[in-house]
Short mmCIF file of N, CA and C in Angstrom, two decimals:
data_model
loop_
_atom_site.label_atom_id
_atom_site.label_comp_id
_atom_site.label_asym_id
_atom_site.label_seq_id
_atom_site.Cartn_x
_atom_site.Cartn_y
_atom_site.Cartn_z
N UNK A 224 -23.72 5.44 -8.24
CA UNK A 224 -23.09 6.14 -8.96
C UNK A 224 -22.76 5.68 -10.45
N UNK A 225 -22.91 7.11 -11.17
CA UNK A 225 -22.07 6.69 -12.35
C UNK A 225 -20.76 7.23 -12.21
N UNK A 226 -19.86 6.62 -13.22
CA UNK A 226 -18.34 7.06 -12.86
C UNK A 226 -17.47 7.32 -14.51
N UNK A 227 -16.90 8.35 -14.70
CA UNK A 227 -16.17 8.77 -15.58
C UNK A 227 -14.54 8.26 -15.32
N UNK A 228 -14.22 6.94 -15.98
CA UNK A 228 -12.73 7.56 -15.48
C UNK A 228 -11.41 7.94 -16.49
N UNK A 229 -11.34 8.94 -16.18
CA UNK A 229 -10.08 9.43 -17.58
C UNK A 229 -8.94 8.88 -17.81
N UNK A 230 -8.31 8.78 -18.99
CA UNK A 230 -7.04 7.56 -19.71
C UNK A 230 -6.01 7.63 -17.95
N UNK A 231 -5.52 8.42 -17.10
CA UNK A 231 -5.10 8.57 -16.61
C UNK A 231 -5.19 7.33 -15.59
N UNK A 232 -6.37 7.04 -14.87
CA UNK A 232 -6.55 6.04 -14.60
C UNK A 232 -6.12 4.85 -14.53
N UNK A 233 -5.70 4.22 -13.41
CA UNK A 233 -4.11 2.61 -14.15
C UNK A 233 -6.21 1.72 -14.54
N UNK A 234 -6.19 1.07 -15.69
CA UNK A 234 -7.24 0.22 -15.83
C UNK A 234 -7.28 -1.18 -15.10
N UNK A 235 -6.31 -1.89 -14.02
CA UNK A 235 -6.62 -2.45 -13.18
C UNK A 235 -7.58 -1.88 -11.85
N UNK A 236 -7.38 -0.31 -11.86
CA UNK A 236 -8.24 0.20 -10.48
C UNK A 236 -9.90 0.15 -11.26
N UNK A 237 -9.93 1.01 -12.67
CA UNK A 237 -11.25 0.73 -13.25
C UNK A 237 -12.01 -0.67 -13.06
N UNK A 238 -11.08 -1.88 -13.86
CA UNK A 238 -11.44 -3.41 -13.58
C UNK A 238 -12.41 -3.26 -12.06
N UNK A 239 -11.14 -2.99 -11.32
CA UNK A 239 -11.82 -3.65 -10.39
C UNK A 239 -13.44 -2.92 -9.37
N UNK A 240 -13.31 -1.83 -9.99
CA UNK A 240 -14.25 -0.77 -9.64
C UNK A 240 -16.06 -1.42 -10.83
N UNK A 241 -15.45 -1.32 -11.49
CA UNK A 241 -17.20 -1.94 -12.62
C UNK A 241 -16.76 -3.59 -11.82
N UNK A 242 -16.18 -4.73 -11.52
CA UNK A 242 -16.63 -5.59 -11.00
C UNK A 242 -17.19 -5.42 -9.26
N UNK A 243 -16.86 -4.84 -8.47
CA UNK A 243 -17.73 -3.94 -7.75
C UNK A 243 -19.04 -3.34 -7.71
N UNK A 244 -19.41 -2.87 -9.16
CA UNK A 244 -20.67 -3.41 -9.17
C UNK A 244 -21.20 -2.13 -9.92
N UNK A 245 -19.87 -1.03 -10.12
CA UNK A 245 -20.65 0.64 -10.04
C UNK A 245 -20.38 0.72 -11.50
N UNK A 246 -21.33 1.51 -12.31
CA UNK A 246 -21.56 2.17 -13.48
C UNK A 246 -20.54 3.19 -13.72
N UNK A 247 -19.20 2.53 -14.25
CA UNK A 247 -18.24 3.04 -14.97
C UNK A 247 -17.65 2.77 -16.03
N UNK A 248 -17.80 3.89 -16.59
CA UNK A 248 -16.57 3.83 -18.57
C UNK A 248 -15.62 4.59 -17.92
N UNK A 249 -14.50 3.87 -18.98
CA UNK A 249 -13.25 4.65 -19.01
C UNK A 249 -12.99 5.52 -20.53
N UNK A 250 -12.35 5.97 -20.70
CA UNK A 250 -12.29 7.20 -21.17
C UNK A 250 -11.97 6.58 -22.98
N UNK A 251 -10.40 5.94 -22.09
CA UNK A 251 -9.73 5.90 -23.26
C UNK A 251 -10.48 4.26 -24.60
N UNK A 252 -11.57 3.56 -23.88
CA UNK A 252 -12.55 2.66 -24.63
C UNK A 252 -13.87 3.21 -25.43
N UNK A 253 -14.00 4.71 -24.83
CA UNK A 253 -15.07 5.10 -25.09
C UNK A 253 -14.38 6.49 -25.98
N UNK A 254 -14.02 7.17 -25.90
CA UNK A 254 -13.36 8.26 -26.67
C UNK A 254 -11.77 8.85 -26.32
N UNK A 255 -11.17 7.87 -26.60
CA UNK A 255 -9.80 8.15 -26.62
C UNK A 255 -9.24 8.99 -27.31
N UNK A 256 -8.60 10.23 -26.33
CA UNK A 256 -7.17 10.94 -26.96
C UNK A 256 -8.07 12.61 -26.21
N UNK A 257 -9.60 12.46 -26.08
CA UNK A 257 -9.89 14.25 -26.70
C UNK A 257 -9.95 14.48 -25.31
N UNK A 258 -9.58 15.95 -25.37
CA UNK A 258 -9.20 16.85 -24.59
C UNK A 258 -9.71 16.63 -23.31
N UNK A 259 -8.94 16.93 -22.31
CA UNK A 259 -9.27 17.53 -20.65
C UNK A 259 -10.71 17.97 -20.65
N UNK A 260 -11.03 19.24 -21.15
CA UNK A 260 -11.83 20.10 -20.78
C UNK A 260 -13.12 19.58 -21.80
N UNK A 261 -13.21 18.24 -22.81
CA UNK A 261 -14.09 17.65 -23.13
C UNK A 261 -14.02 16.09 -22.33
N UNK A 262 -13.33 15.81 -21.87
CA UNK A 262 -13.75 14.48 -20.61
C UNK A 262 -14.49 15.64 -19.60
N UNK A 263 -14.08 16.01 -18.86
CA UNK A 263 -15.02 17.05 -17.74
C UNK A 263 -16.32 16.77 -18.37
N UNK A 264 -16.28 17.46 -19.75
CA UNK A 264 -18.03 18.08 -19.82
C UNK A 264 -18.76 17.03 -20.35
N UNK A 265 -18.07 16.07 -20.78
CA UNK A 265 -18.04 14.52 -20.89
C UNK A 265 -19.40 14.43 -20.01
N UNK A 266 -17.98 13.58 -19.04
CA UNK A 266 -18.58 13.68 -17.26
C UNK A 266 -19.86 14.48 -16.74
N UNK A 267 -19.60 15.52 -17.02
CA UNK A 267 -21.16 16.57 -16.81
C UNK A 267 -22.14 16.22 -17.12
N UNK A 268 -21.72 16.55 -18.49
CA UNK A 268 -23.57 15.91 -19.27
C UNK A 268 -24.36 14.59 -18.96
N UNK A 269 -23.25 13.96 -18.76
CA UNK A 269 -24.12 11.96 -18.09
C UNK A 269 -23.82 12.01 -16.50
N UNK A 270 -24.23 13.36 -16.28
CA UNK A 270 -23.94 13.53 -14.61
C UNK A 270 -22.75 12.02 -14.09
N UNK A 271 -21.90 11.98 -13.79
CA UNK A 271 -21.41 10.93 -13.97
C UNK A 271 -19.82 12.07 -12.97
N UNK A 272 -19.54 11.36 -12.03
CA UNK A 272 -18.10 11.76 -10.64
C UNK A 272 -16.84 11.45 -11.90
N UNK A 273 -16.03 12.49 -12.27
CA UNK A 273 -15.21 12.30 -12.51
C UNK A 273 -13.67 11.52 -12.06
N UNK A 274 -12.99 10.28 -12.62
CA UNK A 274 -11.98 9.65 -11.32
C UNK A 274 -10.77 10.26 -12.27
N UNK A 275 -9.78 10.56 -11.43
CA UNK A 275 -8.32 11.06 -12.45
C UNK A 275 -7.25 10.65 -11.04
N UNK A 276 -6.22 11.22 -12.40
CA UNK A 276 -4.93 11.28 -12.06
C UNK A 276 -4.66 12.57 -11.82
N UNK A 277 -4.62 13.41 -12.80
CA UNK A 277 -4.67 14.37 -13.54
C UNK A 277 -5.25 15.56 -13.13
N UNK A 278 -4.44 16.16 -12.16
CA UNK A 278 -4.50 17.19 -11.11
C UNK A 278 -4.87 18.65 -12.22
N UNK A 279 -4.70 18.66 -13.75
CA UNK A 279 -5.11 19.63 -14.70
C UNK A 279 -6.71 19.78 -14.23
N UNK A 280 -7.29 18.59 -14.14
CA UNK A 280 -9.00 19.20 -14.13
C UNK A 280 -9.57 19.83 -12.52
N UNK A 281 -8.59 19.98 -11.88
CA UNK A 281 -8.89 20.96 -10.18
C UNK A 281 -8.14 22.62 -11.02
N UNK A 282 -7.90 22.73 -11.95
CA UNK A 282 -7.64 23.76 -12.86
C UNK A 282 -8.37 24.37 -13.84
N UNK A 283 -9.30 22.85 -14.44
CA UNK A 283 -10.46 23.12 -14.89
C UNK A 283 -11.55 23.50 -14.28
N UNK A 284 -12.04 23.03 -13.08
CA UNK A 284 -12.90 23.78 -12.31
C UNK A 284 -13.03 23.97 -11.51
N UNK A 285 -11.37 25.03 -10.51
CA UNK A 285 -11.75 25.97 -10.01
C UNK A 285 -11.03 27.30 -10.78
N UNK A 286 -10.15 27.27 -11.63
CA UNK A 286 -9.89 28.13 -12.07
C UNK A 286 -10.41 28.37 -13.06
N UNK A 287 -11.12 27.77 -14.24
CA UNK A 287 -11.46 27.97 -15.66
C UNK A 287 -13.44 27.76 -15.07
N UNK A 288 -13.33 27.46 -13.61
CA UNK A 288 -14.69 27.33 -13.35
C UNK A 288 -15.55 26.04 -14.25
N UNK A 289 -15.55 25.49 -14.95
CA UNK A 289 -16.12 24.42 -15.52
C UNK A 289 -17.10 23.59 -14.99
N UNK A 290 -17.99 23.64 -15.53
CA UNK A 290 -18.84 23.29 -14.11
C UNK A 290 -18.41 21.28 -14.09
N UNK A 291 -19.03 20.65 -13.20
CA UNK A 291 -19.34 19.56 -12.71
C UNK A 291 -19.75 18.63 -11.83
N UNK A 292 -20.01 16.75 -12.00
CA UNK A 292 -20.85 16.42 -11.94
C UNK A 292 -19.70 16.21 -10.38
N UNK A 293 -18.50 16.25 -10.00
CA UNK A 293 -18.13 15.79 -9.07
C UNK A 293 -16.69 15.28 -9.88
N UNK A 294 -15.03 15.28 -8.87
CA UNK A 294 -14.44 15.05 -9.18
C UNK A 294 -13.27 13.96 -8.37
N UNK A 295 -13.05 13.15 -8.39
CA UNK A 295 -11.86 12.34 -7.62
C UNK A 295 -10.61 12.28 -8.46
N UNK A 296 -10.09 12.61 -7.33
CA UNK A 296 -8.52 12.76 -7.88
C UNK A 296 -7.82 11.86 -6.95
N UNK A 297 -7.21 10.36 -7.35
CA UNK A 297 -5.92 9.96 -6.56
C UNK A 297 -4.92 10.09 -6.74
N UNK A 298 -4.28 10.27 -5.05
CA UNK A 298 -2.29 10.34 -5.48
C UNK A 298 -1.88 9.87 -5.08
N UNK A 299 -1.77 8.80 -5.41
CA UNK A 299 -1.60 6.91 -4.71
C UNK A 299 0.29 6.66 -5.03
N UNK A 300 0.70 7.54 -5.46
CA UNK A 300 2.00 6.57 -5.98
C UNK A 300 2.50 5.50 -5.17
N UNK A 301 4.00 5.24 -5.64
CA UNK A 301 4.27 3.78 -4.35
C UNK A 301 3.49 2.84 -4.09
N UNK A 302 2.19 2.52 -4.62
CA UNK A 302 1.43 1.64 -3.91
C UNK A 302 0.73 0.70 -5.64
N UNK A 303 0.65 -0.32 -5.25
CA UNK A 303 0.66 -1.89 -6.42
C UNK A 303 -0.86 -1.05 -6.57
N UNK A 304 -1.27 -1.57 -7.79
CA UNK A 304 -2.47 -1.78 -8.00
C UNK A 304 -3.63 -2.05 -8.01
N UNK A 305 -3.48 -2.82 -7.05
CA UNK A 305 -4.73 -3.52 -6.10
C UNK A 305 -4.94 -2.77 -4.66
N UNK A 306 -4.05 -1.99 -3.88
CA UNK A 306 -3.72 -1.49 -2.76
C UNK A 306 -4.39 -0.09 -3.83
N UNK A 307 -4.61 0.42 -4.85
CA UNK A 307 -4.80 1.44 -5.07
C UNK A 307 -6.30 1.35 -5.22
N UNK A 308 -6.81 -0.10 -5.95
CA UNK A 308 -8.47 0.22 -6.59
C UNK A 308 -8.41 -0.17 -5.04
N UNK A 309 -8.49 -0.75 -3.90
CA UNK A 309 -8.97 -1.26 -2.85
C UNK A 309 -9.54 0.01 -2.06
N UNK A 310 -8.34 0.88 -1.94
CA UNK A 310 -8.61 2.71 -1.38
C UNK A 310 -9.63 3.15 -2.17
N UNK A 311 -8.99 3.61 -3.55
CA UNK A 311 -10.00 4.31 -4.48
C UNK A 311 -11.63 3.60 -4.15
N UNK A 312 -11.44 2.25 -3.92
CA UNK A 312 -13.59 1.35 -3.38
C UNK A 312 -13.56 2.16 -2.40
N UNK A 313 -12.94 1.71 -1.29
CA UNK A 313 -13.31 2.19 0.18
C UNK A 313 -14.14 3.94 0.00
N UNK A 314 -13.34 4.84 -1.25
CA UNK A 314 -14.18 5.85 -0.36
C UNK A 314 -15.31 6.44 -1.43
N UNK A 315 -15.47 5.28 -2.85
CA UNK A 315 -16.96 5.21 -3.65
C UNK A 315 -17.62 4.68 -2.39
N UNK A 316 -17.54 3.47 -1.98
CA UNK A 316 -18.38 3.16 -0.59
C UNK A 316 -18.97 3.82 0.42
N UNK A 317 -17.89 4.26 1.12
CA UNK A 317 -18.29 4.80 1.98
C UNK A 317 -18.63 6.10 2.34
N UNK A 318 -18.32 7.08 1.39
CA UNK A 318 -18.72 8.61 1.10
C UNK A 318 -18.85 9.03 -0.23
N UNK A 319 -20.51 8.26 -0.32
CA UNK A 319 -20.70 8.10 -2.07
C UNK A 319 -21.66 9.78 -1.90
N UNK A 320 -21.78 10.10 -1.05
CA UNK A 320 -22.70 11.30 -1.16
C UNK A 320 -21.90 12.72 -0.80
N UNK A 321 -20.46 12.24 -0.75
CA UNK A 321 -19.70 13.28 -0.36
C UNK A 321 -19.12 13.73 -1.51
N UNK A 322 -19.34 12.73 -2.76
CA UNK A 322 -18.74 12.53 -3.88
C UNK A 322 -19.11 13.33 -4.88
N UNK A 323 -20.16 13.66 -5.01
CA UNK A 323 -21.14 14.51 -5.85
C UNK A 323 -20.73 16.30 -5.09
N UNK A 324 -21.14 16.59 -5.94
CA UNK A 324 -20.17 18.33 -6.81
C UNK A 324 -19.10 18.60 -5.20
N UNK A 325 -18.35 17.46 -5.49
CA UNK A 325 -17.14 18.18 -4.84
C UNK A 325 -15.95 17.69 -5.04
N UNK A 326 -14.69 18.52 -5.06
CA UNK A 326 -13.44 17.94 -5.50
C UNK A 326 -12.96 16.94 -4.54
N UNK A 327 -12.46 15.79 -4.84
CA UNK A 327 -12.43 14.85 -3.78
C UNK A 327 -10.33 14.33 -4.35
N UNK A 328 -9.69 14.69 -3.10
CA UNK A 328 -8.49 14.27 -3.41
C UNK A 328 -8.38 12.75 -2.72
N UNK A 329 -7.85 11.87 -2.73
CA UNK A 329 -7.35 10.41 -2.22
C UNK A 329 -6.07 11.12 -2.31
N UNK A 330 -5.25 10.94 -0.50
CA UNK A 330 -4.03 10.17 -0.66
C UNK A 330 -3.75 9.20 0.21
N UNK A 331 -2.26 8.99 0.17
CA UNK A 331 -2.50 7.87 1.01
C UNK A 331 -2.63 7.75 2.90
N UNK A 332 -2.78 8.82 3.01
CA UNK A 332 -2.84 9.02 4.64
C UNK A 332 -4.86 9.76 4.46
N UNK A 333 -4.29 11.35 3.97
CA UNK A 333 -6.62 11.54 3.96
C UNK A 333 -7.31 11.30 2.60
N UNK A 334 -8.36 11.55 3.37
CA UNK A 334 -9.24 12.50 1.75
C UNK A 334 -9.51 13.53 1.94
N UNK A 335 -9.37 14.66 1.64
CA UNK A 335 -9.54 16.01 1.30
C UNK A 335 -11.08 16.34 0.45
N UNK A 336 -11.82 16.80 0.68
CA UNK A 336 -12.83 16.95 -0.02
C UNK A 336 -13.17 19.22 -0.12
N UNK A 337 -13.74 19.55 -1.44
CA UNK A 337 -13.68 20.52 -1.27
C UNK A 337 -14.62 20.99 -2.67
N UNK A 338 -15.87 21.90 -2.12
CA UNK A 338 -17.17 22.15 -2.81
C UNK A 338 -16.68 22.87 -4.66
N UNK A 339 -16.90 22.20 -4.84
CA UNK A 339 -16.95 22.14 -6.55
C UNK A 339 -18.20 23.50 -6.95
N UNK A 340 -17.89 24.17 -8.04
CA UNK A 340 -18.89 25.27 -9.05
C UNK A 340 -19.96 24.80 -9.74
N UNK A 341 -20.88 23.53 -9.03
CA UNK A 341 -21.53 23.10 -9.95
C UNK A 341 -23.11 24.31 -10.25
N UNK A 342 -23.23 23.84 -12.11
CA UNK A 342 -24.65 24.42 -12.84
C UNK A 342 -24.88 23.15 -13.14
N UNK A 343 -26.28 23.66 -12.34
CA UNK A 343 -27.53 22.25 -13.28
C UNK A 343 -28.52 23.06 -13.94
#
């Protein structure tokens, strides 16, 4: 599975996923400062799941109907970076087939998944 981490993603979470063997890029290391719509477009063109903390990607995907390969939004405030990384890693390893073509929200108590509009 290929992942693109948005600039909002904690660098330790990115590094943890990379060390776990995922093909992951962090937008701040490859295209720092580009607009959210361009981040989403880049993830889509590279067939990468977009990992983010930014709720604006939900608006782009649902309200603006921008195509996406999949978006994972994590809402884990108040946790340490290691705790966040462990929770995110668990979702990516235990539910990989559910992440593609869906908008996934990871919170402390649950994982919610909603189907996205996808154009191939």
